[in-house]
Amino acid sequence: MAGFVNNLLILVLLFQNICLGFRGPLSVFKRYKYTSRSLSSECLGSDQTVISFGLSDFALDIRMPAVTPKESDTYFCMSVPLPVNDEAYVVDFKPHASMDTVHHMLLFGCNEPSSTENYWDCDEGTCKDKSNILYAWARNAPPTRLPKGVGFRVGGETGSRYFVLQVHYGDVSAFRDKHKDCSGVTLHLTHQKQPLIAGMYLMMSVNTVIPPGRKVVNADIACHYKRSPMHLFAYRVHTHRLGKVVSGYRVRNGQWTLIGRQSPQLPQAFYPVKYPVDISYDDILAARCVFSGEGRTTETHIGGTANDEMCNFYIMYYMEAKHAVSYMTCTQNANPDMFRNIPQEANIPIPVKSDVLKMMHGHHEETKNSDASSLLQQARKEEEEILDQETKDNDASYLLQQAKKEQTEILDQDFHIEEAMEWPVLDLKLGQVSGLALDPEDNLVVFHRGDRVWDENSFDSKFVYQQRGLGPIEQNTILVLNPSNAKLLHSTGKSLFYLPHGLSVDKNGNYWVTDVALHQVFKLGANDKEPLLILGVALQPGSDKNHFCQPTDVAVDPITGSIYVSDGYCNSRIIQFSPNGLYVMQWGEETSPGRSRPGQFCIPHSLALIPDLSQLCVADRENARIQCFRLETGEFTREIKHTAFGRELFAVSYVPGGLLFAVNGMPYPGEAESVQGFVMNFSTGEIIDTFMPLRKSFEMPHDIVASEDGRVFVGDVHAKAVWKFVSAERKGSGGINLGNFFASHKGYSRKGFDRLSTEGSDQEKDEDDGTDSEEERSASPLPPASSSS
């Protein structure tokens, strides 16, 4: 709340000026040597974006470059590089925005922004690599100052090298005069090493439904904490118009300790935690948002439009530098029964004075006529209460000492995928396992080759199958297994296939498979013995609209029914067909010698469809990367590539909520990369976790599929096995793309979260408005058996 008095005065007297330049003490210092682009003179009246003061401190001004949003719920992003190479620490945030025009601002740290443009539509994303939320602002919140000795670490070997500012323009009626906006934030940075590193923990409800007219509706969130100690020093709440109060707690041994409690209708600032709260291993973090559905005529869901709601509880914390984690999230309720004991205060709304409420909602004429001195008097009183606690809050050395003491008693455990030891790995009596999928009942579907093996004798130099005389495989090649115990539930596919490869299951439970010997794609009903649809010409490789050449995988869009085929080992393309099998378009080409460009493939081996973002991701096997494309156009959107992938990446799977799972291939002799599985943040591409079997080793993991409840299955073509892994600790893991997470839940309104926002619009509109406010070789012989399957 530091500085609240001054900010209220500015709001009361100068509320209409939305492009105020930063005119504090920093402006008297010399300009820092910096060659980045200048800010518009329409905003600041100068081009000073970096100002140095003292030997170690400087200020960095991050502002939108005079933009004019044309549609409500526009999300603009822009980036600013850290103007120094060595490590620095952000210790203060000063916002420059008005809720007249800006619904909220988020500041991210990353190493590579999603665009190099002056500014861009956030549909393109914020960062190409991992992104961490450093700061959030809404509802004319005052500045945020970190405690002494605490800073967000940037630069150096491990810190972010860019800041990305995301500004959400809710209702753009204020831009009818087409003026320019320069909202943003000024950062105070220092080179002085901070003993404690700041981070952000976001608690967020995702499934809450508010019935119309219901007076009280609770949204509860709770996660077990499984990391090194952290100390909480500030909190922030966020809902839309229906939110009455948001409260956050630490629960230890059944005892509830308040972190913070506030009305979301007040300025959504980071308020100081009144008394220091430490979080230790196995504590529970819990939060409750209280809503009222009075006045609504339909159900209200969590989402990003004007008529949706949100329930967010942000926590700023610090940790010892050596154990610091910059960003964590909690999006579930691990223990609903515990909320029977939540303190009664959590359900008592915080009264908001009408004068303050009017000011926060933009009724400026009424505010000017209100008793401004009363507002300032109340602000002074609150600030005095905070200052009384400041000495204790800011005693970083004392808290550091406490953290060190507790650390000796606590294990440092992270989000992790591990093998399910009860799962029968090598006892399933399978052939070469080439494809895996989950059906609509979450049963595991396995596609295997029975008694057939793909080896160097399977194809000639023109990719014609050489073992046709054996006839089709006589065993059932499609097996449906209980995902808990591997019990066989159903089987089919007898006498249909020669050399199975890819498998997917559509929303109606139909099986879609590819056969690299037949060069065909098949659609089969779960109980049908004959295919419902066949694409390609049997045993005839080709590269036109009617032929495939060793197609590897198939994916079906659950929304449009469009069919996507990765083709394949001897073609380098993705082909789209209509739901009834008519050719629509294709994209892709062979990889250029010496360089893998976007849209080029060297064995598009596996497909992962992300319907909530209208994207298709491809495991580009021999290029050891994941490429993603827009479903409607085939336009390249991004690449995910890591050294840890080694030289081959075999398969990729997507889980609603923003997680990608992948498996790589065996390393070449003398190379160090392990054959393993990867868990990645889809939004950033960051590797969150790696995993491998404990009882035996992967030989050639060929396909992977993951479920929303944390189960992961890997099919190994050489071991003839299916491995099962489970999430040892899913709660509180960082880096989830929360926008994608929402898109998988019923009632979610998708538009706003395509922009990777964690906050939707609360700009009210009329109910009837109807406007949304939120392998593969190129013409060459088949590769050796060790790398072709």
Tab-separated table of N, CA and C in Angstrom, residues 240-333:
chain	number	residue	atom	x	y	z
A	240	HIS	N	-14.046	-10.830	-11.318
A	240	HIS	CA	-14.777	-9.825	-12.077
A	240	HIS	C	-15.869	-9.241	-11.179
A	241	ARG	N	-16.998	-8.821	-11.753
A	241	ARG	CA	-17.979	-8.055	-11.004
A	241	ARG	C	-18.707	-8.829	-9.908
A	242	LEU	N	-18.802	-10.158	-10.026
A	242	LEU	CA	-19.592	-10.924	-9.057
A	242	LEU	C	-18.817	-11.262	-7.791
A	243	GLY	N	-17.503	-11.031	-7.784
A	243	GLY	CA	-16.685	-11.362	-6.627
A	243	GLY	C	-16.940	-10.441	-5.452
A	244	LYS	N	-17.095	-11.028	-4.259
A	244	LYS	CA	-17.360	-10.249	-3.044
A	244	LYS	C	-16.142	-10.191	-2.127
A	245	VAL	N	-15.430	-11.291	-1.985
A	245	VAL	CA	-14.254	-11.322	-1.131
A	245	VAL	C	-13.397	-12.508	-1.554
A	246	VAL	N	-12.081	-12.352	-1.477
A	246	VAL	CA	-11.127	-13.427	-1.775
A	246	VAL	C	-10.167	-13.527	-0.597
A	247	SER	N	-9.960	-14.753	-0.107
A	247	SER	CA	-9.103	-14.979	1.060
A	247	SER	C	-8.130	-16.103	0.767
A	248	GLY	N	-6.892	-15.949	1.274
A	248	GLY	CA	-5.880	-16.983	1.118
A	248	GLY	C	-5.291	-17.377	2.459
A	249	TYR	N	-4.958	-18.672	2.628
A	249	TYR	CA	-4.503	-19.192	3.916
A	249	TYR	C	-3.371	-20.196	3.731
A	250	ARG	N	-2.582	-20.317	4.773
A	250	ARG	CA	-1.705	-21.467	4.958
A	250	ARG	C	-2.384	-22.387	5.953
A	251	VAL	N	-2.430	-23.702	5.614
A	251	VAL	CA	-3.012	-24.688	6.522
A	251	VAL	C	-1.908	-25.653	6.938
A	252	ARG	N	-1.607	-25.668	8.238
A	252	ARG	CA	-0.549	-26.523	8.770
A	252	ARG	C	-1.087	-27.247	10.005
A	253	ASN	N	-1.059	-28.578	9.931
A	253	ASN	CA	-1.572	-29.386	11.054
A	253	ASN	C	-2.992	-28.982	11.440
A	254	GLY	N	-3.801	-28.678	10.425
A	254	GLY	CA	-5.185	-28.326	10.666
A	254	GLY	C	-5.419	-26.885	11.067
A	255	GLN	N	-4.363	-26.107	11.274
A	255	GLN	CA	-4.492	-24.717	11.698
A	255	GLN	C	-4.443	-23.793	10.477
A	256	TRP	N	-5.420	-22.889	10.401
A	256	TRP	CA	-5.525	-21.953	9.280
A	256	TRP	C	-4.883	-20.617	9.668
A	257	THR	N	-3.922	-20.173	8.865
A	257	THR	CA	-3.262	-18.885	9.082
A	257	THR	C	-3.543	-17.987	7.885
A	258	LEU	N	-4.082	-16.806	8.147
A	258	LEU	CA	-4.457	-15.900	7.068
A	258	LEU	C	-3.221	-15.337	6.361
A	259	ILE	N	-3.225	-15.426	5.043
A	259	ILE	CA	-2.208	-14.756	4.217
A	259	ILE	C	-2.710	-13.365	3.843
A	260	GLY	N	-3.909	-13.319	3.343
A	260	GLY	CA	-4.490	-12.039	2.961
A	260	GLY	C	-5.948	-12.196	2.612
A	261	ARG	N	-6.695	-11.123	2.770
A	261	ARG	CA	-8.135	-11.121	2.515
A	261	ARG	C	-8.508	-9.740	2.013
A	262	GLN	N	-9.233	-9.687	0.873
A	262	GLN	CA	-9.515	-8.379	0.301
A	262	GLN	C	-10.730	-8.466	-0.615
A	263	SER	N	-11.360	-7.317	-0.810
A	263	SER	CA	-12.437	-7.216	-1.792
A	263	SER	C	-11.828	-7.047	-3.179
A	264	PRO	N	-12.247	-7.842	-4.146
A	264	PRO	CA	-11.713	-7.677	-5.496
A	264	PRO	C	-12.263	-6.441	-6.200
A	265	GLN	N	-13.185	-5.732	-5.559
A	265	GLN	CA	-13.714	-4.508	-6.153
A	265	GLN	C	-12.891	-3.275	-5.763
A	266	LEU	N	-11.937	-3.454	-4.851
A	266	LEU	CA	-10.990	-2.394	-4.516
A	266	LEU	C	-9.817	-2.436	-5.490
A	267	PRO	N	-8.940	-1.431	-5.477
A	267	PRO	CA	-7.771	-1.481	-6.369
A	267	PRO	C	-7.037	-2.812	-6.232
A	268	GLN	N	-6.811	-3.486	-7.365
A	268	GLN	CA	-6.230	-4.825	-7.308
A	268	GLN	C	-4.710	-4.708	-7.280
A	269	ALA	N	-4.252	-4.247	-6.134
A	269	ALA	CA	-2.833	-4.054	-5.902
A	269	ALA	C	-2.244	-5.286	-5.235
A	270	PHE	N	-0.914	-5.309	-5.126
A	270	PHE	CA	-0.247	-6.255	-4.236
A	270	PHE	C	-0.191	-5.613	-2.857
A	271	TYR	N	-0.992	-6.140	-1.939
A	271	TYR	CA	-1.041	-5.617	-0.586
A	271	TYR	C	-0.046	-6.375	0.288
A	272	PRO	N	0.610	-5.681	1.225
A	272	PRO	CA	1.564	-6.383	2.100
A	272	PRO	C	0.854	-7.425	2.968
A	273	VAL	N	1.493	-8.590	3.116
A	273	VAL	CA	1.014	-9.568	4.092
A	273	VAL	C	1.212	-8.943	5.476
A	274	LYS	N	0.153	-8.872	6.270
A	274	LYS	CA	0.214	-8.111	7.519
A	274	LYS	C	1.245	-8.679	8.482
A	275	TYR	N	1.265	-10.002	8.618
A	275	TYR	CA	2.269	-10.657	9.449
A	275	TYR	C	3.001	-11.671	8.573
A	276	PRO	N	4.338	-11.765	8.674
A	276	PRO	CA	5.090	-12.692	7.825
A	276	PRO	C	4.556	-14.114	7.936
A	277	VAL	N	4.390	-14.759	6.786
A	277	VAL	CA	3.896	-16.131	6.734
A	277	VAL	C	4.934	-16.970	6.002
A	278	ASP	N	5.415	-18.019	6.637
A	278	ASP	CA	6.355	-18.928	5.993
A	278	ASP	C	5.607	-20.170	5.534
A	279	ILE	N	6.045	-20.738	4.428
A	279	ILE	CA	5.437	-21.952	3.880
A	279	ILE	C	6.508	-23.029	3.841
A	280	SER	N	6.220	-24.162	4.480
A	280	SER	CA	7.166	-25.268	4.555
A	280	SER	C	6.651	-26.473	3.778
A	281	TYR	N	7.542	-27.403	3.566
A	281	TYR	CA	7.205	-28.631	2.841
A	281	TYR	C	5.990	-29.306	3.474
A	282	ASP	N	5.002	-29.661	2.649
A	282	ASP	CA	3.771	-30.370	3.021
A	282	ASP	C	2.732	-29.471	3.690
A	283	ASP	N	2.976	-28.164	3.772
A	283	ASP	CA	1.885	-27.263	4.121
A	283	ASP	C	0.853	-27.282	2.994
A	284	ILE	N	-0.325	-26.781	3.290
A	284	ILE	CA	-1.357	-26.632	2.274
A	284	ILE	C	-1.612	-25.142	2.068
A	285	LEU	N	-1.619	-24.719	0.815
A	285	LEU	CA	-2.040	-23.368	0.456
A	285	LEU	C	-3.490	-23.448	0.010
A	286	ALA	N	-4.341	-22.642	0.608
A	286	ALA	CA	-5.774	-22.698	0.327
A	286	ALA	C	-6.298	-21.296	0.075
A	287	ALA	N	-7.272	-21.190	-0.797
A	287	ALA	CA	-7.888	-19.899	-1.097
A	287	ALA	C	-9.365	-20.105	-1.387
A	288	ARG	N	-10.149	-19.093	-1.082
A	288	ARG	CA	-11.593	-19.118	-1.378
A	288	ARG	C	-11.998	-17.784	-1.976
A	289	CYS	N	-12.771	-17.850	-3.061
A	289	CYS	CA	-13.427	-16.685	-3.638
A	289	CYS	C	-14.923	-16.826	-3.393
A	290	VAL	N	-15.554	-15.777	-2.939
A	290	VAL	CA	-16.990	-15.779	-2.682
A	290	VAL	C	-17.668	-14.916	-3.740
A	291	PHE	N	-18.650	-15.514	-4.418
A	291	PHE	CA	-19.383	-14.826	-5.479
A	291	PHE	C	-20.865	-14.744	-5.129
A	292	SER	N	-21.550	-13.867	-5.827
A	292	SER	CA	-23.013	-13.811	-5.781
A	292	SER	C	-23.543	-13.769	-7.203
A	293	GLY	N	-24.485	-14.659	-7.483
A	293	GLY	CA	-25.088	-14.693	-8.813
A	293	GLY	C	-26.334	-13.857	-8.930
A	294	GLU	N	-26.602	-13.034	-7.917
A	294	GLU	CA	-27.791	-12.190	-7.944
A	294	GLU	C	-27.713	-11.211	-9.110
A	295	GLY	N	-28.799	-11.083	-9.805
A	295	GLY	CA	-28.853	-10.190	-10.957
A	295	GLY	C	-28.541	-10.873	-12.277
A	296	ARG	N	-27.996	-12.077	-12.242
A	296	ARG	CA	-27.714	-12.822	-13.460
A	296	ARG	C	-28.890	-13.751	-13.790
A	297	THR	N	-29.138	-13.969	-15.068
A	297	THR	CA	-30.235	-14.830	-15.506
A	297	THR	C	-29.744	-16.148	-16.083
A	298	THR	N	-28.441	-16.296	-16.232
A	298	THR	CA	-27.871	-17.545	-16.730
A	298	THR	C	-26.671	-17.919	-15.869
A	299	GLU	N	-26.224	-19.162	-16.008
A	299	GLU	CA	-25.046	-19.600	-15.277
A	299	GLU	C	-23.823	-18.778	-15.684
A	300	THR	N	-22.969	-18.505	-14.714
A	300	THR	CA	-21.713	-17.809	-14.982
A	300	THR	C	-20.561	-18.778	-14.760
A	301	HIS	N	-19.683	-18.896	-15.734
A	301	HIS	CA	-18.556	-19.820	-15.680
A	301	HIS	C	-17.244	-19.061	-15.568
A	302	ILE	N	-16.216	-19.785	-15.226
A	302	ILE	CA	-14.865	-19.224	-15.266
A	302	ILE	C	-14.459	-19.033	-16.722
A	303	GLY	N	-13.961	-17.860	-17.061
A	303	GLY	CA	-13.564	-17.610	-18.437
A	303	GLY	C	-13.124	-16.185	-18.635
A	304	GLY	N	-13.063	-15.758	-19.905
A	304	GLY	CA	-12.445	-14.489	-20.195
A	304	GLY	C	-13.342	-13.428	-20.777
A	305	THR	N	-14.665	-13.670	-20.907
A	305	THR	CA	-15.509	-12.653	-21.513
A	305	THR	C	-16.127	-11.762	-20.447
A	306	ALA	N	-16.870	-10.775	-20.896
A	306	ALA	CA	-17.457	-9.809	-19.967
A	306	ALA	C	-18.411	-10.465	-18.992
A	307	ASN	N	-19.084	-11.524	-19.426
A	307	ASN	CA	-20.079	-12.151	-18.567
A	307	ASN	C	-19.536	-13.359	-17.820
A	308	ASP	N	-18.260	-13.664	-17.963
A	308	ASP	CA	-17.630	-14.749	-17.216
A	308	ASP	C	-17.105	-14.224	-15.886
A	309	GLU	N	-16.561	-15.137	-15.091
A	309	GLU	CA	-15.932	-14.766	-13.834
A	309	GLU	C	-14.540	-15.356	-13.746
A	310	MET	N	-13.777	-14.902	-12.760
A	310	MET	CA	-12.476	-15.470	-12.464
A	310	MET	C	-12.268	-15.466	-10.968
A	311	CYS	N	-11.373	-16.344	-10.522
A	311	CYS	CA	-11.021	-16.441	-9.101
A	311	CYS	C	-9.519	-16.642	-9.020
A	312	ASN	N	-8.780	-15.547	-8.772
A	312	ASN	CA	-7.317	-15.599	-8.704
A	312	ASN	C	-6.844	-15.071	-7.359
A	313	PHE	N	-5.879	-15.769	-6.781
A	313	PHE	CA	-5.203	-15.276	-5.581
A	313	PHE	C	-3.713	-15.354	-5.857
A	314	TYR	N	-3.084	-14.175	-6.067
A	314	TYR	CA	-1.651	-14.103	-6.334
A	314	TYR	C	-0.890	-13.973	-5.012
A	315	ILE	N	0.252	-14.622	-4.937
A	315	ILE	CA	1.117	-14.483	-3.763
A	315	ILE	C	2.522	-14.134	-4.243
A	316	MET	N	3.081	-13.053	-3.723
A	316	MET	CA	4.498	-12.768	-3.926
A	316	MET	C	5.270	-13.361	-2.749
A	317	TYR	N	6.346	-14.061	-3.059
A	317	TYR	CA	7.123	-14.727	-2.022
A	317	TYR	C	8.603	-14.530	-2.310
A	318	TYR	N	9.425	-14.905	-1.343
A	318	TYR	CA	10.853	-14.970	-1.619
A	318	TYR	C	11.422	-16.246	-1.027
A	319	MET	N	12.532	-16.693	-1.633
A	319	MET	CA	13.222	-17.906	-1.221
A	319	MET	C	14.718	-17.623	-1.219
A	320	GLU	N	15.467	-18.468	-0.556
A	320	GLU	CA	16.917	-18.392	-0.673
A	320	GLU	C	17.324	-18.550	-2.134
A	321	ALA	N	18.347	-17.837	-2.530
A	321	ALA	CA	18.734	-17.809	-3.935
A	321	ALA	C	19.002	-19.207	-4.493
A	322	LYS	N	19.672	-20.054	-3.715
A	322	LYS	CA	20.070	-21.362	-4.250
A	322	LYS	C	18.894	-22.292	-4.459
A	323	HIS	N	17.745	-22.004	-3.843
A	323	HIS	CA	16.571	-22.857	-4.003
A	323	HIS	C	15.437	-22.143	-4.723
A	324	ALA	N	15.695	-20.954	-5.237
A	324	ALA	CA	14.618	-20.106	-5.735
A	324	ALA	C	13.916	-20.717	-6.946
A	325	VAL	N	12.591	-20.647	-6.929
A	325	VAL	CA	11.729	-20.990	-8.054
A	325	VAL	C	10.935	-19.738	-8.366
A	326	SER	N	10.912	-19.341	-9.623
A	326	SER	CA	10.379	-18.020	-9.949
A	326	SER	C	8.878	-17.976	-10.115
A	327	TYR	N	8.235	-19.118	-10.398
A	327	TYR	CA	6.800	-19.062	-10.697
A	327	TYR	C	6.179	-20.417	-10.426
A	328	MET	N	5.077	-20.437	-9.686
A	328	MET	CA	4.354	-21.677	-9.385
A	328	MET	C	2.861	-21.413	-9.474
A	329	THR	N	2.095	-22.469	-9.736
A	329	THR	CA	0.650	-22.322	-9.846
A	329	THR	C	-0.064	-23.443	-9.108
A	330	CYS	N	-1.305	-23.174	-8.740
A	330	CYS	CA	-2.195	-24.165	-8.133
A	330	CYS	C	-3.564	-23.953	-8.749
A	331	THR	N	-4.109	-24.974	-9.398
A	331	THR	CA	-5.374	-24.817	-10.125
A	331	THR	C	-6.375	-25.898	-9.773
A	332	GLN	N	-6.289	-26.461	-8.566
A	332	GLN	CA	-7.213	-27.528	-8.198
A	332	GLN	C	-7.547	-27.421	-6.720
A	333	ASN	N	-8.437	-28.286	-6.281
A	333	ASN	CA	-8.789	-28.372	-4.867
A	333	ASN	C	-8.433	-29.775	-4.397
